[in-house]
Coordinates of N, CA and C in Angstrom, one line a residue:
M49 N 128.8 92.2 75.8 CA 127.8 91.9 76.9 C 126.4 91.9 76.3
R50 N 125.7 90.8 76.5 CA 124.3 90.7 76.0 C 123.4 90.5 77.2
L51 N 122.3 91.3 77.3 CA 121.4 91.3 78.5 C 120.0 91.0 78.1
L52 N 119.3 90.2 78.9 CA 117.9 90.0 78.7 C 117.2 91.0 79.7
L53 N 116.4 91.9 79.1 CA 115.7 92.9 80.0 C 114.2 92.5 80.0
L54 N 113.7 92.2 81.2 CA 112.3 91.9 81.4 C 111.7 93.2 82.1
E55 N 111.0 94.0 81.3 CA 110.5 95.2 81.8 C 109.2 95.5 81.0
D56 N 108.1 95.7 81.8 CA 106.8 96.0 81.1 C 106.6 97.4 80.7
N57 N 107.4 98.3 81.2 CA 107.2 99.8 80.8 C 108.1 100.1 79.7
A58 N 107.6 100.4 78.5 CA 108.4 100.6 77.3 C 109.4 101.8 77.5
D59 N 108.9 102.9 78.1 CA 109.8 104.0 78.4 C 111.0 103.6 79.2
D60 N 110.8 102.9 80.3 CA 111.9 102.4 81.2 C 112.8 101.5 80.4
A61 N 112.3 100.7 79.6 CA 113.1 99.8 78.8 C 114.0 100.5 77.8
L62 N 113.4 101.5 77.2 CA 114.2 102.3 76.2 C 115.4 103.1 77.0
L63 N 115.1 103.6 78.1 CA 116.1 104.3 78.9 C 117.2 103.4 79.3
F64 N 116.8 102.2 79.8 CA 117.8 101.2 80.2 C 118.7 100.8 79.0
E65 N 118.0 100.5 77.9 CA 118.8 100.0 76.7 C 119.7 101.1 76.2
D66 N 119.3 102.3 76.2 CA 120.2 103.4 75.8 C 121.4 103.6 76.7
K67 N 121.2 103.5 78.0 CA 122.3 103.6 79.0 C 123.3 102.4 78.8
A68 N 122.7 101.2 78.7 CA 123.6 100.0 78.6 C 124.4 100.1 77.3
R69 N 123.8 100.6 76.2 CA 124.6 100.7 74.9 C 125.6 101.8 75.0
R70 N 125.3 102.9 75.6 CA 126.2 104.1 75.7 C 127.3 103.8 76.6
L71 N 127.0 103.3 77.8 CA 128.0 103.1 78.8 C 128.9 101.8 78.7
L72 N 128.3 100.8 78.1 CA 129.0 99.5 78.1 C 129.0 98.8 76.8
D73 N 128.4 99.5 75.8 CA 128.3 98.8 74.5 C 127.6 97.5 74.6
A74 N 126.6 97.4 75.5 CA 125.9 96.2 75.7 C 124.6 96.2 74.8
A75 N 124.3 95.0 74.4 CA 123.1 94.7 73.6 C 122.1 94.2 74.5
C76 N 120.8 94.7 74.3 CA 119.7 94.2 75.2 C 118.7 93.6 74.3
V77 N 118.1 92.5 74.9 CA 116.9 91.9 74.3 C 115.8 92.2 75.3
H78 N 114.9 93.0 74.8 CA 113.8 93.4 75.7 C 112.6 92.5 75.5
V79 N 112.1 91.9 76.6 CA 110.9 91.0 76.5 C 109.9 91.4 77.6
T80 N 108.7 91.0 77.3 CA 107.6 91.0 78.3 C 106.5 90.2 77.7
P81 N 105.9 89.4 78.4 CA 105.8 89.2 79.8 C 106.8 88.1 80.3
L82 N 106.6 87.7 81.6 CA 107.6 86.8 82.2 C 107.7 85.5 81.4
G83 N 106.7 85.0 80.8 CA 106.8 83.7 80.0 C 107.7 83.9 78.9
A84 N 107.7 85.1 78.3 CA 108.7 85.3 77.1 C 110.1 85.2 77.6
A85 N 110.4 85.7 78.8 CA 111.7 85.6 79.4 C 112.1 84.2 79.6
E86 N 111.2 83.4 80.1 CA 111.5 82.0 80.3 C 111.7 81.3 79.0
R87 N 111.0 81.6 78.0 CA 111.2 80.9 76.7 C 112.5 81.3 76.1
F88 N 112.9 82.6 76.2 CA 114.2 83.0 75.8 C 115.3 82.3 76.5
L89 N 115.3 82.2 77.8 CA 116.3 81.6 78.7 C 116.4 80.1 78.4
A90 N 115.3 79.5 78.0 CA 115.4 78.1 77.7 C 116.2 77.7 76.5
T91 N 116.5 78.7 75.7 CA 117.3 78.5 74.4 C 118.6 79.3 74.4
E92 N 118.7 80.4 75.2 CA 119.9 81.2 75.1 C 120.3 81.6 76.5
L93 N 121.6 81.8 76.8 CA 122.1 82.2 78.1 C 122.8 83.5 77.9
P94 N 122.2 84.7 78.2 CA 122.8 86.0 78.1 C 123.8 86.2 79.2
T95 N 124.6 87.3 79.1 CA 125.5 87.6 80.2 C 124.8 87.8 81.5
G96 N 123.6 88.4 81.4 CA 122.8 88.6 82.6 C 121.3 88.9 82.3
V97 N 120.5 88.7 83.3 CA 119.1 89.1 83.2 C 118.8 90.3 84.1
V98 N 118.1 91.2 83.5 CA 117.8 92.4 84.3 C 116.2 92.5 84.3
V99 N 115.7 92.5 85.6 CA 114.3 92.3 85.7 C 113.6 93.3 86.6
D100 N 112.5 93.8 86.2 CA 111.7 94.7 87.1 C 111.0 93.8 88.1
L101 N 110.8 94.3 89.3 CA 110.2 93.5 90.4 C 108.6 93.5 90.3
R102 N 108.1 94.4 89.6 CA 106.6 94.5 89.6 C 106.2 94.4 88.1
L103 N 105.7 93.2 87.8 CA 105.2 92.9 86.4 C 103.8 92.5 86.5
P104 N 103.1 92.6 85.4 CA 101.6 92.3 85.4 C 101.4 90.8 85.7
D105 N 102.4 89.9 85.3 CA 102.2 88.5 85.5 C 103.1 87.9 86.6
G106 N 103.7 88.7 87.4 CA 104.5 88.2 88.5 C 105.2 89.3 89.2
S107 N 105.6 89.1 90.5 CA 106.3 90.1 91.2 C 107.2 89.6 92.2
G108 N 108.2 90.4 92.6 CA 109.1 90.1 93.7 C 109.9 88.8 93.6
A109 N 110.1 88.1 94.7 CA 110.9 87.0 94.8 C 110.4 85.8 93.9
K110 N 109.2 85.7 93.6 CA 108.6 84.7 92.7 C 109.2 84.8 91.3
V111 N 109.3 86.1 90.8 CA 109.9 86.3 89.5 C 111.4 85.9 89.5
V112 N 112.1 86.3 90.5 CA 113.5 85.9 90.6 C 113.7 84.4 90.7
Q113 N 112.9 83.7 91.5 CA 113.0 82.3 91.6 C 112.7 81.6 90.3
R114 N 111.8 82.1 89.5 CA 111.5 81.5 88.2 C 112.6 81.7 87.2
L115 N 113.3 82.8 87.3 CA 114.4 83.1 86.3 C 115.8 82.6 86.7
V116 N 116.1 82.6 87.9 CA 117.5 82.2 88.3 C 117.8 80.7 88.0
R117 N 116.8 79.9 87.9 CA 117.0 78.5 87.7 C 117.6 78.2 86.3
F118 N 117.6 79.2 85.4 CA 118.2 79.1 84.1 C 119.7 79.3 84.1
G119 N 120.2 79.8 85.2 CA 121.7 79.9 85.3 C 122.3 81.2 85.0
A120 N 121.6 82.2 84.5 CA 122.2 83.5 84.2 C 122.1 84.4 85.5
P121 N 123.1 85.2 85.8 CA 123.0 86.1 86.9 C 121.9 87.1 86.7
L122 N 121.2 87.5 87.8 CA 120.0 88.3 87.6 C 120.2 89.6 88.5
L123 N 119.9 90.7 87.9 CA 120.0 92.0 88.5 C 118.5 92.6 88.6
I124 N 118.1 93.0 89.7 CA 116.8 93.7 89.9 C 117.0 95.1 89.4
Y125 N 116.0 95.5 88.5 CA 116.0 96.9 88.0 C 114.6 97.4 88.3
S126 N 114.4 98.2 89.4 CA 113.1 98.6 89.8 C 113.0 99.9 90.5
G127 N 111.9 100.5 90.5 CA 111.6 101.7 91.2 C 111.1 101.4 92.6
C128 N 111.1 100.2 93.0 CA 110.6 99.7 94.3 C 111.6 100.2 95.4
N129 N 111.0 100.9 96.3 CA 111.9 101.5 97.4 C 111.6 100.7 98.7
E130 N 110.9 99.6 98.7 CA 110.6 98.8 99.8 C 111.8 97.8 100.1
D131 N 112.5 98.1 101.2 CA 113.7 97.3 101.5 C 113.4 95.8 101.6
D132 N 112.3 95.5 102.3 CA 112.0 94.1 102.5 C 111.7 93.4 101.2
V133 N 111.0 94.0 100.2 CA 110.8 93.4 98.9 C 112.1 93.2 98.2
V134 N 112.9 94.1 98.2 CA 114.2 94.0 97.5 C 115.1 92.9 98.2
A135 N 115.1 92.9 99.5 CA 115.9 91.9 100.3 C 115.4 90.5 100.0
T136 N 114.1 90.3 99.9 CA 113.5 89.0 99.7 C 113.9 88.6 98.3
A137 N 113.9 89.5 97.3 CA 114.3 89.1 95.9 C 115.8 88.8 95.9
I138 N 116.6 89.5 96.6 CA 118.0 89.1 96.6 C 118.2 87.8 97.3
D139 N 117.5 87.5 98.4 CA 117.6 86.2 99.0 C 117.1 85.1 98.1
A140 N 116.2 85.4 97.1 CA 115.8 84.4 96.2 C 116.8 84.1 95.1
G141 N 117.9 84.9 95.0 CA 118.9 84.6 94.0 C 119.4 85.8 93.2
A142 N 118.8 86.9 93.3 CA 119.3 88.1 92.5 C 120.7 88.5 93.1
C143 N 121.6 88.9 92.2 CA 122.9 89.3 92.6 C 123.1 90.8 92.9
G144 N 122.0 91.6 92.7 CA 122.1 93.0 93.0 C 120.8 93.7 92.7
Y145 N 120.9 95.0 92.9 CA 119.7 95.9 92.8 C 120.1 97.2 92.2
L146 N 119.4 97.6 91.1 CA 119.7 98.9 90.5 C 118.3 99.7 90.5
H147 N 118.3 100.8 91.2 CA 117.1 101.6 91.2 C 117.0 102.3 89.8
K148 N 115.7 102.4 89.4 CA 115.5 103.0 88.0 C 116.0 104.5 87.9
G149 N 116.1 105.1 89.0 CA 116.6 106.5 89.0 C 118.1 106.6 89.3
A150 N 118.8 105.5 89.2 CA 120.2 105.5 89.6 C 121.1 106.4 88.7
T151 N 122.2 106.9 89.3 CA 123.1 107.7 88.5 C 123.8 106.8 87.5
E152 N 124.5 107.4 86.5 CA 125.2 106.6 85.5 C 126.3 105.8 86.2
I153 N 127.0 106.4 87.2 CA 128.0 105.7 87.9 C 127.5 104.4 88.6
D154 N 126.3 104.5 89.3 CA 125.7 103.4 89.9 C 125.3 102.3 88.9
F155 N 124.7 102.8 87.8 CA 124.3 102.0 86.7 C 125.5 101.2 86.1
L156 N 126.6 101.9 85.9 CA 127.8 101.2 85.4 C 128.3 100.2 86.4
A157 N 128.4 100.6 87.6 CA 128.9 99.7 88.7 C 128.1 98.4 88.8
Q158 N 126.8 98.5 88.8 CA 125.9 97.3 88.9 C 126.1 96.4 87.7
L159 N 126.1 97.0 86.5 CA 126.3 96.1 85.3 C 127.6 95.5 85.2
C160 N 128.7 96.2 85.7 CA 130.0 95.6 85.8 C 130.0 94.4 86.8
L161 N 129.3 94.6 87.9 CA 129.2 93.5 88.9 C 128.5 92.3 88.3
L162 N 127.4 92.6 87.5 CA 126.7 91.5 86.8 C 127.5 90.8 85.8
R163 N 128.3 91.5 85.1 CA 129.3 90.9 84.1 C 130.3 90.0 84.9
G164 N 130.8 90.5 86.0 CA 131.8 89.8 86.8 C 131.2 88.5 87.3
Q165 N 129.9 88.5 87.7 CA 129.2 87.3 88.2 C 129.0 86.3 87.1
S166 N 128.7 86.8 85.9 CA 128.6 86.0 84.7 C 129.9 85.3 84.4
E167 N 131.0 86.0 84.5 CA 132.3 85.4 84.2 C 132.7 84.3 85.2
R168 N 132.4 84.6 86.5 CA 132.6 83.6 87.5 C 131.8 82.3 87.3
T169 N 130.5 82.5 86.9 CA 129.6 81.4 86.6 C 130.1 80.6 85.4
D170 N 130.6 81.3 84.4 CA 131.1 80.6 83.2 C 132.4 79.8 83.6
A171 N 133.2 80.3 84.4 CA 134.4 79.6 84.8 C 134.1 78.4 85.7
I172 N 133.1 78.5 86.5 CA 132.7 77.3 87.3 C 132.1 76.3 86.4
R173 N 131.3 76.7 85.4 CA 130.7 75.7 84.5 C 131.8 75.0 83.7
A174 N 132.8 75.7 83.2 CA 133.9 75.1 82.5 C 134.7 74.1 83.3
A175 N 134.9 74.5 84.6 CA 135.7 73.6 85.5 C 134.9 72.3 85.8
A176 N 133.6 72.5 85.9 CA 132.7 71.3 86.2 C 132.7 70.4 84.9
R177 N 132.6 71.0 83.7 CA 132.6 70.2 82.5 C 134.0 69.4 82.4
A178 N 135.1 70.1 82.7 CA 136.4 69.5 82.6 C 136.5 68.3 83.6
A179 N 136.0 68.5 84.8 CA 136.0 67.5 85.8 C 135.2 66.3 85.3
L180 N 134.1 66.5 84.7 CA 133.2 65.4 84.2 C 133.9 64.7 83.1
D181 N 134.5 65.5 82.2 CA 135.2 64.9 81.0 C 136.4 64.0 81.5
R182 N 137.1 64.4 82.6 CA 138.2 63.6 83.1 C 137.7 62.3 83.7
R183 N 136.5 62.3 84.2 CA 135.9 61.1 84.9 C 135.4 60.0 83.9
Q184 N 135.1 60.5 82.7 CA 134.6 59.5 81.7 C 135.7 58.8 81.0
P185 N 135.5 57.5 80.8 CA 136.6 56.7 80.1 C 136.7 57.0 78.6

């Protein structure tokens, strides 16, 4: 499992990376700012994108909208406790929400759901490619 982590707080990023490695043997690529995440996603497709909702160069649903277009499932990782902000980001395309203070069980559950979404997305892409290949002479 390889994750792109968009987080502007270095301490929060280190905590996330440590938990991901310990609990799931996941590798994280930590980037900041938002433009760096877009450049990464333009060339590589990780298992998932994990993003803070409050960044110096973007926030909320606008960040989610800019990143989901690349095709990787996106998980919100934030200390934001505002239900409407989180709901709007999920409506924009995020597949889940993980609070920065979450227990290890919740952390593990959300990342497993992210991995499952990634596997479903990969299967859909493969089926679409196969269908296109069958249509070409």
